[in-house]
């Protein structure tokens, strides 16, 4: 190897200066190109790959920002819809508010100077997410007072629809304006959907204990309900005008 290098050096020394310069320049160019392809070009490829990744990330960021803007818009729409739903749901009383609504109707009757001869809530009619609660009513009084009563009914915060409206004149020598009104007042109740909770019990022995405990608890609850129903039956026999059973009542009011 050393001898070959010495021979190559002797050949170069014998060449003209111009050729030696050209050979030196050629060697420098070859070394530079080798360095460029071995070290610089891979860096350019990596830079280009990183540039593409950066561009993709910027596009993803723009899309995410657009989605975030749409999300804020949808959140505002959802909030407005919930507020509107709450405002409209106030028209439909829930189960615990039905009694208060009926008390308001009775109060309006007294304020209008009318006499109820029939006030009977009927069976509720399910209509999907709400239920109709018809109330059969028969009232007597002056024609003007009847108009005042129904005007006050229309101004209640809860929705009350008057159906099957019939007016008949009552024969009275003293006052010819007395009328008897028979109608059905229909109010509405909002029905909440019950959430179903499913529990998985892996241990068979624990499930047996749970079932026995539930049976024991159910028996005690049944006895307690029976006792309460017997007590409520006694109380209802003492006071027939205020009796109620499972949210339904029928009474005849005379004033």
PDB file of C-alpha atoms in Angstrom:
ATOM      1  CA  UNK A   1       0.000   0.000   0.000  1.00  0.00           C
ATOM      2  CA  UNK A   2       2.842   2.324   0.933  1.00  0.00           C
ATOM      3  CA  UNK A   3       4.699   1.522  -2.277  1.00  0.00           C
ATOM      4  CA  UNK A   4       1.584   2.269  -4.348  1.00  0.00           C
ATOM      5  CA  UNK A   5       1.187   5.633  -2.669  1.00  0.00           C
ATOM      6  CA  UNK A   6       4.854   6.443  -3.343  1.00  0.00           C
ATOM      7  CA  UNK A   7       4.430   5.515  -7.004  1.00  0.00           C
ATOM      8  CA  UNK A   8       1.302   7.706  -7.223  1.00  0.00           C
ATOM      9  CA  UNK A   9       3.201  10.588  -5.592  1.00  0.00           C
ATOM     10  CA  UNK A  10       6.073  10.188  -8.084  1.00  0.00           C
ATOM     11  CA  UNK A  11       3.626  10.260 -10.988  1.00  0.00           C
ATOM     12  CA  UNK A  12       1.973  13.415  -9.643  1.00  0.00           C
ATOM     13  CA  UNK A  13       5.347  15.120  -9.174  1.00  0.00           C
ATOM     14  CA  UNK A  14       6.222  14.416 -12.783  1.00  0.00           C
ATOM     15  CA  UNK A  15       2.969  16.018 -13.981  1.00  0.00           C
ATOM     16  CA  UNK A  16       2.613  19.635 -14.932  1.00  0.00           C
ATOM     17  CA  UNK A  17       1.555  22.061 -12.245  1.00  0.00           C
ATOM     18  CA  UNK A  18      -1.775  22.660 -13.966  1.00  0.00           C
ATOM     19  CA  UNK A  19      -2.615  18.958 -13.922  1.00  0.00           C
ATOM     20  CA  UNK A  20      -1.657  18.718 -10.289  1.00  0.00           C
ATOM     21  CA  UNK A  21      -3.974  21.612  -9.499  1.00  0.00           C
ATOM     22  CA  UNK A  22      -6.815  19.976 -11.420  1.00  0.00           C
ATOM     23  CA  UNK A  23      -6.254  16.676  -9.614  1.00  0.00           C
ATOM     24  CA  UNK A  24      -6.324  18.459  -6.251  1.00  0.00           C
ATOM     25  CA  UNK A  25      -9.507  20.284  -7.160  1.00  0.00           C
ATOM     26  CA  UNK A  26     -11.084  17.024  -8.345  1.00  0.00           C
ATOM     27  CA  UNK A  27     -10.186  15.292  -5.082  1.00  0.00           C
ATOM     28  CA  UNK A  28     -11.681  18.193  -3.099  1.00  0.00           C
ATOM     29  CA  UNK A  29     -14.864  18.071  -5.177  1.00  0.00           C
ATOM     30  CA  UNK A  30     -15.188  14.312  -4.729  1.00  0.00           C
ATOM     31  CA  UNK A  31     -14.711  14.592  -0.974  1.00  0.00           C
ATOM     32  CA  UNK A  32     -17.220  17.438  -0.799  1.00  0.00           C
ATOM     33  CA  UNK A  33     -19.819  15.479  -2.783  1.00  0.00           C
ATOM     34  CA  UNK A  34     -19.244  12.397  -0.641  1.00  0.00           C
ATOM     35  CA  UNK A  35     -19.746  14.489   2.506  1.00  0.00           C
ATOM     36  CA  UNK A  36     -22.824  16.102   0.987  1.00  0.00           C
ATOM     37  CA  UNK A  37     -24.509  12.802   0.102  1.00  0.00           C
ATOM     38  CA  UNK A  38     -23.460  11.000   3.268  1.00  0.00           C
ATOM     39  CA  UNK A  39     -24.152  13.683   5.873  1.00  0.00           C
ATOM     40  CA  UNK A  40     -25.940  16.740   4.466  1.00  0.00           C
ATOM     41  CA  UNK A  41     -28.630  15.142   2.265  1.00  0.00           C
ATOM     42  CA  UNK A  42     -30.079  12.960   5.080  1.00  0.00           C
ATOM     43  CA  UNK A  43     -30.426  16.129   7.167  1.00  0.00           C
ATOM     44  CA  UNK A  44     -32.354  17.786   4.335  1.00  0.00           C
ATOM     45  CA  UNK A  45     -34.672  14.787   4.139  1.00  0.00           C
ATOM     46  CA  UNK A  46     -35.293  14.962   7.868  1.00  0.00           C
ATOM     47  CA  UNK A  47     -35.896  18.717   7.641  1.00  0.00           C
ATOM     48  CA  UNK A  48     -38.413  18.171   4.843  1.00  0.00           C
ATOM     49  CA  UNK A  49     -40.140  15.430   6.840  1.00  0.00           C
ATOM     50  CA  UNK A  50     -40.335  17.697   9.897  1.00  0.00           C
ATOM     51  CA  UNK A  51     -41.687  20.481   7.709  1.00  0.00           C
ATOM     52  CA  UNK A  52     -44.459  18.178   6.448  1.00  0.00           C
ATOM     53  CA  UNK A  53     -45.269  17.111  10.009  1.00  0.00           C
ATOM     54  CA  UNK A  54     -45.382  20.745  11.089  1.00  0.00           C
ATOM     55  CA  UNK A  55     -47.751  21.533   8.233  1.00  0.00           C
ATOM     56  CA  UNK A  56     -50.010  18.616   9.191  1.00  0.00           C
ATOM     57  CA  UNK A  57     -50.024  19.713  12.824  1.00  0.00           C
ATOM     58  CA  UNK A  58     -50.926  23.250  11.795  1.00  0.00           C
ATOM     59  CA  UNK A  59     -53.814  21.911   9.713  1.00  0.00           C
ATOM     60  CA  UNK A  60     -54.976  19.800  12.663  1.00  0.00           C
ATOM     61  CA  UNK A  61     -54.739  22.846  14.917  1.00  0.00           C
ATOM     62  CA  UNK A  62     -56.830  24.912  12.488  1.00  0.00           C
ATOM     63  CA  UNK A  63     -59.440  22.142  12.285  1.00  0.00           C
ATOM     64  CA  UNK A  64     -59.480  21.818  16.072  1.00  0.00           C
ATOM     65  CA  UNK A  65     -59.947  25.569  16.461  1.00  0.00           C
ATOM     66  CA  UNK A  66     -62.834  25.473  13.987  1.00  0.00           C
ATOM     67  CA  UNK A  67     -64.397  22.589  15.872  1.00  0.00           C
ATOM     68  CA  UNK A  68     -63.887  24.456  19.151  1.00  0.00           C
ATOM     69  CA  UNK A  69     -65.698  27.471  17.714  1.00  0.00           C
ATOM     70  CA  UNK A  70     -68.530  25.210  16.554  1.00  0.00           C
ATOM     71  CA  UNK A  71     -68.567  23.563  19.993  1.00  0.00           C
ATOM     72  CA  UNK A  72     -69.003  26.936  21.687  1.00  0.00           C
ATOM     73  CA  UNK A  73     -71.831  27.693  19.259  1.00  0.00           C
ATOM     74  CA  UNK A  74     -73.508  24.355  19.982  1.00  0.00           C
ATOM     75  CA  UNK A  75     -73.026  24.855  23.726  1.00  0.00           C
ATOM     76  CA  UNK A  76     -74.794  28.206  23.444  1.00  0.00           C
ATOM     77  CA  UNK A  77     -77.599  26.571  21.449  1.00  0.00           C
ATOM     78  CA  UNK A  78     -77.839  23.787  24.039  1.00  0.00           C
ATOM     79  CA  UNK A  79     -77.954  26.295  26.886  1.00  0.00           C
ATOM     80  CA  UNK A  80     -80.667  28.310  25.126  1.00  0.00           C
ATOM     81  CA  UNK A  81     -82.636  25.130  24.407  1.00  0.00           C
ATOM     82  CA  UNK A  82     -82.384  24.053  28.059  1.00  0.00           C
ATOM     83  CA  UNK A  83     -83.579  27.470  29.242  1.00  0.00           C
ATOM     84  CA  UNK A  84     -86.447  27.380  26.757  1.00  0.00           C
ATOM     85  CA  UNK A  85     -87.295  23.838  27.827  1.00  0.00           C
ATOM     86  CA  UNK A  86     -87.312  24.846  31.510  1.00  0.00           C
ATOM     87  CA  UNK A  87     -89.544  27.824  30.760  1.00  0.00           C
ATOM     88  CA  UNK A  88     -91.979  25.716  28.747  1.00  0.00           C
ATOM     89  CA  UNK A  89     -91.888  22.859  31.234  1.00  0.00           C
ATOM     90  CA  UNK A  90     -93.266  25.179  33.890  1.00  0.00           C
ATOM     91  CA  UNK A  91     -96.539  24.971  32.003  1.00  0.00           C
ATOM     92  CA  UNK A  92     -96.569  21.215  32.722  1.00  0.00           C
ATOM     93  CA  UNK A  93     -96.585  20.673  36.497  1.00  0.00           C
ATOM     94  CA  UNK A  94     -94.892  17.639  37.960  1.00  0.00           C
ATOM     95  CA  UNK A  95     -96.607  15.134  40.214  1.00  0.00           C
ATOM     96  CA  UNK A  96     -96.028  17.010  43.466  1.00  0.00           C
ATOM     97  CA  UNK A  97     -97.421  20.244  41.956  1.00  0.00           C
ATOM     98  CA  UNK A  98    -100.778  18.821  40.835  1.00  0.00           C
ATOM     99  CA  UNK A  99    -102.315  19.203  44.295  1.00  0.00           C
ATOM    100  CA  UNK A 100    -101.199  22.846  44.429  1.00  0.00           C
ATOM    101  CA  UNK A 101    -102.774  23.463  41.021  1.00  0.00           C
ATOM    102  CA  UNK A 102    -106.070  21.963  42.173  1.00  0.00           C
ATOM    103  CA  UNK A 103    -105.956  24.116  45.298  1.00  0.00           C
ATOM    104  CA  UNK A 104    -105.483  27.187  43.101  1.00  0.00           C
ATOM    105  CA  UNK A 105    -108.538  26.208  41.040  1.00  0.00           C
ATOM    106  CA  UNK A 106    -110.590  25.838  44.233  1.00  0.00           C
ATOM    107  CA  UNK A 107    -109.326  29.220  45.453  1.00  0.00           C
ATOM    108  CA  UNK A 108    -110.320  30.879  42.173  1.00  0.00           C
ATOM    109  CA  UNK A 109    -113.771  29.330  42.541  1.00  0.00           C
ATOM    110  CA  UNK A 110    -114.205  30.979  45.928  1.00  0.00           C
ATOM    111  CA  UNK A 111    -112.853  34.311  44.697  1.00  0.00           C
ATOM    112  CA  UNK A 112    -115.290  34.263  41.768  1.00  0.00           C
ATOM    113  CA  UNK A 113    -118.285  33.552  44.003  1.00  0.00           C
ATOM    114  CA  UNK A 114    -119.224  30.242  42.394  1.00  0.00           C
ATOM    115  CA  UNK A 115    -120.497  26.987  43.839  1.00  0.00           C
ATOM    116  CA  UNK A 116    -119.009  23.649  42.785  1.00  0.00           C
ATOM    117  CA  UNK A 117    -121.455  20.760  42.787  1.00  0.00           C
ATOM    118  CA  UNK A 118    -118.911  18.424  41.185  1.00  0.00           C
ATOM    119  CA  UNK A 119    -115.130  18.442  41.171  1.00  0.00           C
ATOM    120  CA  UNK A 120    -113.822  15.012  40.160  1.00  0.00           C
ATOM    121  CA  UNK A 121    -110.334  14.259  38.786  1.00  0.00           C
ATOM    122  CA  UNK A 122    -110.532  11.405  36.272  1.00  0.00           C
ATOM    123  CA  UNK A 123    -107.980   8.788  35.220  1.00  0.00           C
ATOM    124  CA  UNK A 124    -104.864  10.315  33.690  1.00  0.00           C
ATOM    125  CA  UNK A 125    -104.147   9.653  30.004  1.00  0.00           C
ATOM    126  CA  UNK A 126    -100.514   9.017  29.047  1.00  0.00           C
ATOM    127  CA  UNK A 127     -99.253  10.948  26.005  1.00  0.00           C
ATOM    128  CA  UNK A 128     -95.565  10.091  25.781  1.00  0.00           C
ATOM    129  CA  UNK A 129     -93.494  12.481  27.897  1.00  0.00           C
ATOM    130  CA  UNK A 130     -96.597  14.031  29.456  1.00  0.00           C
ATOM    131  CA  UNK A 131     -99.989  12.928  30.753  1.00  0.00           C
ATOM    132  CA  UNK A 132    -103.422  14.505  30.535  1.00  0.00           C
ATOM    133  CA  UNK A 133    -105.303  14.943  33.810  1.00  0.00           C
ATOM    134  CA  UNK A 134    -109.006  15.531  33.085  1.00  0.00           C
ATOM    135  CA  UNK A 135    -111.175  17.009  35.845  1.00  0.00           C
ATOM    136  CA  UNK A 136    -114.957  16.864  35.587  1.00  0.00           C
ATOM    137  CA  UNK A 137    -116.501  20.046  36.967  1.00  0.00           C
ATOM    138  CA  UNK A 138    -120.037  21.286  37.488  1.00  0.00           C
ATOM    139  CA  UNK A 139    -120.517  24.748  38.938  1.00  0.00           C
ATOM    140  CA  UNK A 140    -123.336  27.208  39.442  1.00  0.00           C
ATOM    141  CA  UNK A 141    -123.361  30.961  39.767  1.00  0.00           C
ATOM    142  CA  UNK A 142    -124.003  34.199  37.961  1.00  0.00           C
ATOM    143  CA  UNK A 143    -123.051  34.349  34.302  1.00  0.00           C
ATOM    144  CA  UNK A 144    -120.618  37.214  34.907  1.00  0.00           C
ATOM    145  CA  UNK A 145    -118.901  35.324  37.743  1.00  0.00           C
ATOM    146  CA  UNK A 146    -118.507  32.301  35.479  1.00  0.00           C
ATOM    147  CA  UNK A 147    -116.705  34.481  32.939  1.00  0.00           C
ATOM    148  CA  UNK A 148    -114.464  35.911  35.663  1.00  0.00           C
ATOM    149  CA  UNK A 149    -113.615  32.393  36.876  1.00  0.00           C
ATOM    150  CA  UNK A 150    -112.550  31.121  33.452  1.00  0.00           C
ATOM    151  CA  UNK A 151    -110.606  34.324  32.807  1.00  0.00           C
ATOM    152  CA  UNK A 152    -108.612  33.688  35.994  1.00  0.00           C
ATOM    153  CA  UNK A 153    -108.087  30.071  34.935  1.00  0.00           C
ATOM    154  CA  UNK A 154    -106.572  31.281  31.652  1.00  0.00           C
ATOM    155  CA  UNK A 155    -104.098  33.476  33.569  1.00  0.00           C
ATOM    156  CA  UNK A 156    -102.648  30.629  35.643  1.00  0.00           C
ATOM    157  CA  UNK A 157     -98.977  29.845  35.082  1.00  0.00           C
ATOM    158  CA  UNK A 158     -99.935  26.226  34.394  1.00  0.00           C
ATOM    159  CA  UNK A 159    -101.707  25.103  31.266  1.00  0.00           C
ATOM    160  CA  UNK A 160    -105.400  24.301  31.808  1.00  0.00           C
ATOM    161  CA  UNK A 161    -107.630  23.453  28.837  1.00  0.00           C
ATOM    162  CA  UNK A 162    -111.429  23.668  29.146  1.00  0.00           C
ATOM    163  CA  UNK A 163    -113.287  21.052  27.100  1.00  0.00           C
ATOM    164  CA  UNK A 164    -116.911  19.833  26.753  1.00  0.00           C
ATOM    165  CA  UNK A 165    -118.265  23.194  27.857  1.00  0.00           C
ATOM    166  CA  UNK A 166    -122.041  23.325  28.370  1.00  0.00           C
ATOM    167  CA  UNK A 167    -124.102  26.145  29.897  1.00  0.00           C
ATOM    168  CA  UNK A 168    -127.692  25.790  31.012  1.00  0.00           C
ATOM    169  CA  UNK A 169    -129.950  28.383  32.600  1.00  0.00           C
ATOM    170  CA  UNK A 170    -131.225  27.707  36.093  1.00  0.00           C
ATOM    171  CA  UNK A 171    -134.910  28.482  36.673  1.00  0.00           C
ATOM    172  CA  UNK A 172    -135.083  31.112  39.373  1.00  0.00           C
ATOM    173  CA  UNK A 173    -137.768  33.734  39.870  1.00  0.00           C
ATOM    174  CA  UNK A 174    -135.450  35.931  41.913  1.00  0.00           C
ATOM    175  CA  UNK A 175    -132.411  35.985  39.602  1.00  0.00           C
ATOM    176  CA  UNK A 176    -132.517  35.105  35.895  1.00  0.00           C
ATOM    177  CA  UNK A 177    -128.704  35.324  35.475  1.00  0.00           C
ATOM    178  CA  UNK A 178    -127.969  32.111  37.382  1.00  0.00           C
ATOM    179  CA  UNK A 179    -126.450  29.447  35.149  1.00  0.00           C
ATOM    180  CA  UNK A 180    -125.118  25.931  35.577  1.00  0.00           C
ATOM    181  CA  UNK A 181    -121.884  25.092  33.776  1.00  0.00           C
ATOM    182  CA  UNK A 182    -120.688  21.564  33.065  1.00  0.00           C
ATOM    183  CA  UNK A 183    -117.193  21.166  31.626  1.00  0.00           C
ATOM    184  CA  UNK A 184    -114.003  19.158  31.707  1.00  0.00           C
ATOM    185  CA  UNK A 185    -110.805  20.944  32.704  1.00  0.00           C
ATOM    186  CA  UNK A 186    -107.730  19.220  31.298  1.00  0.00           C
ATOM    187  CA  UNK A 187    -104.363  19.939  32.842  1.00  0.00           C
ATOM    188  CA  UNK A 188    -101.078  18.280  32.016  1.00  0.00           C
ATOM    189  CA  UNK A 189     -98.323  16.596  33.983  1.00  0.00           C
ATOM    190  CA  UNK A 190     -94.685  16.228  32.963  1.00  0.00           C
ATOM    191  CA  UNK A 191     -93.436  12.634  33.196  1.00  0.00           C
ATOM    192  CA  UNK A 192     -89.796  12.030  34.044  1.00  0.00           C
ATOM    193  CA  UNK A 193     -88.092   9.005  32.528  1.00  0.00           C
ATOM    194  CA  UNK A 194     -86.800   6.574  35.119  1.00  0.00           C
ATOM    195  CA  UNK A 195     -83.165   5.646  34.791  1.00  0.00           C
ATOM    196  CA  UNK A 196     -82.493   1.924  34.724  1.00  0.00           C
ATOM    197  CA  UNK A 197     -79.621   0.910  36.939  1.00  0.00           C
ATOM    198  CA  UNK A 198     -78.126  -2.491  36.270  1.00  0.00           C
ATOM    199  CA  UNK A 199     -75.925  -4.020  38.923  1.00  0.00           C
ATOM    200  CA  UNK A 200     -73.822  -7.124  38.300  1.00  0.00           C
ATOM    201  CA  UNK A 201     -73.249  -9.413  41.286  1.00  0.00           C
ATOM    202  CA  UNK A 202     -70.362 -11.789  40.681  1.00  0.00           C
ATOM    203  CA  UNK A 203     -70.506 -13.685  43.963  1.00  0.00           C
ATOM    204  CA  UNK A 204     -73.446 -16.112  44.075  1.00  0.00           C
ATOM    205  CA  UNK A 205     -73.513 -16.188  47.859  1.00  0.00           C
ATOM    206  CA  UNK A 206     -73.739 -12.401  48.061  1.00  0.00           C
ATOM    207  CA  UNK A 207     -76.653 -12.438  45.631  1.00  0.00           C
ATOM    208  CA  UNK A 208     -78.494 -14.919  47.883  1.00  0.00           C
ATOM    209  CA  UNK A 209     -77.960 -12.677  50.912  1.00  0.00           C
ATOM    210  CA  UNK A 210     -79.156  -9.661  48.926  1.00  0.00           C
ATOM    211  CA  UNK A 211     -82.315 -11.482  47.781  1.00  0.00           C
ATOM    212  CA  UNK A 212     -83.161 -12.677  51.301  1.00  0.00           C
ATOM    213  CA  UNK A 213     -82.582  -9.197  52.663  1.00  0.00           C
ATOM    214  CA  UNK A 214     -84.750  -7.649  49.930  1.00  0.00           C
ATOM    215  CA  UNK A 215     -87.519 -10.148  50.680  1.00  0.00           C
ATOM    216  CA  UNK A 216     -87.370  -9.375  54.376  1.00  0.00           C
ATOM    217  CA  UNK A 217     -87.371  -5.635  53.694  1.00  0.00           C
ATOM    218  CA  UNK A 218     -90.274  -5.977  51.239  1.00  0.00           C
ATOM    219  CA  UNK A 219     -92.311  -7.913  53.787  1.00  0.00           C
ATOM    220  CA  UNK A 220     -91.756  -5.246  56.410  1.00  0.00           C
ATOM    221  CA  UNK A 221     -92.614  -2.529  53.896  1.00  0.00           C
ATOM    222  CA  UNK A 222     -95.809  -4.379  52.916  1.00  0.00           C
ATOM    223  CA  UNK A 223     -96.861  -4.592  56.578  1.00  0.00           C
ATOM    224  CA  UNK A 224     -96.097  -0.912  57.060  1.00  0.00           C
ATOM    225  CA  UNK A 225     -98.115   0.050  53.957  1.00  0.00           C
ATOM    226  CA  UNK A 226    -101.004  -2.134  55.100  1.00  0.00           C
ATOM    227  CA  UNK A 227    -100.984  -0.436  58.484  1.00  0.00           C
ATOM    228  CA  UNK A 228    -100.857   3.018  56.897  1.00  0.00           C
ATOM    229  CA  UNK A 229    -103.670   2.157  54.479  1.00  0.00           C
ATOM    230  CA  UNK A 230    -105.852   0.949  57.352  1.00  0.00           C
ATOM    231  CA  UNK A 231    -105.147   4.138  59.296  1.00  0.00           C
ATOM    232  CA  UNK A 232    -105.862   6.291  56.234  1.00  0.00           C
ATOM    233  CA  UNK A 233    -109.114   4.357  55.719  1.00  0.00           C
ATOM    234  CA  UNK A 234    -110.196   5.228  59.240  1.00  0.00           C
ATOM    235  CA  UNK A 235    -109.281   8.857  58.750  1.00  0.00           C
ATOM    236  CA  UNK A 236    -111.113   9.024  55.400  1.00  0.00           C
ATOM    237  CA  UNK A 237    -114.285   7.627  56.996  1.00  0.00           C
ATOM    238  CA  UNK A 238    -114.185  10.449  59.565  1.00  0.00           C
ATOM    239  CA  UNK A 239    -113.716  13.182  56.992  1.00  0.00           C
ATOM    240  CA  UNK A 240    -115.228  12.358  53.575  1.00  0.00           C
ATOM    241  CA  UNK A 241    -114.660  15.797  52.043  1.00  0.00           C
ATOM    242  CA  UNK A 242    -110.827  15.687  52.190  1.00  0.00           C
ATOM    243  CA  UNK A 243    -110.200  12.033  51.387  1.00  0.00           C
ATOM    244  CA  UNK A 244    -107.763  11.070  48.604  1.00  0.00           C
ATOM    245  CA  UNK A 245    -106.237   7.864  47.273  1.00  0.00           C
ATOM    246  CA  UNK A 246    -103.175   7.648  45.036  1.00  0.00           C
ATOM    247  CA  UNK A 247    -103.497  11.226  43.851  1.00  0.00           C
ATOM    248  CA  UNK A 248    -107.251  10.895  42.951  1.00  0.00           C
ATOM    249  CA  UNK A 249    -110.173  12.324  44.848  1.00  0.00           C
ATOM    250  CA  UNK A 250    -113.861  12.961  44.291  1.00  0.00           C
ATOM    251  CA  UNK A 251    -115.830  15.349  46.428  1.00  0.00           C
ATOM    252  CA  UNK A 252    -119.099  17.253  46.390  1.00  0.00           C
ATOM    253  CA  UNK A 253    -118.797  20.810  47.670  1.00  0.00           C
ATOM    254  CA  UNK A 254    -121.734  22.822  48.870  1.00  0.00           C
ATOM    255  CA  UNK A 255    -121.457  26.382  50.171  1.00  0.00           C
TER     256      UNK A 255
END
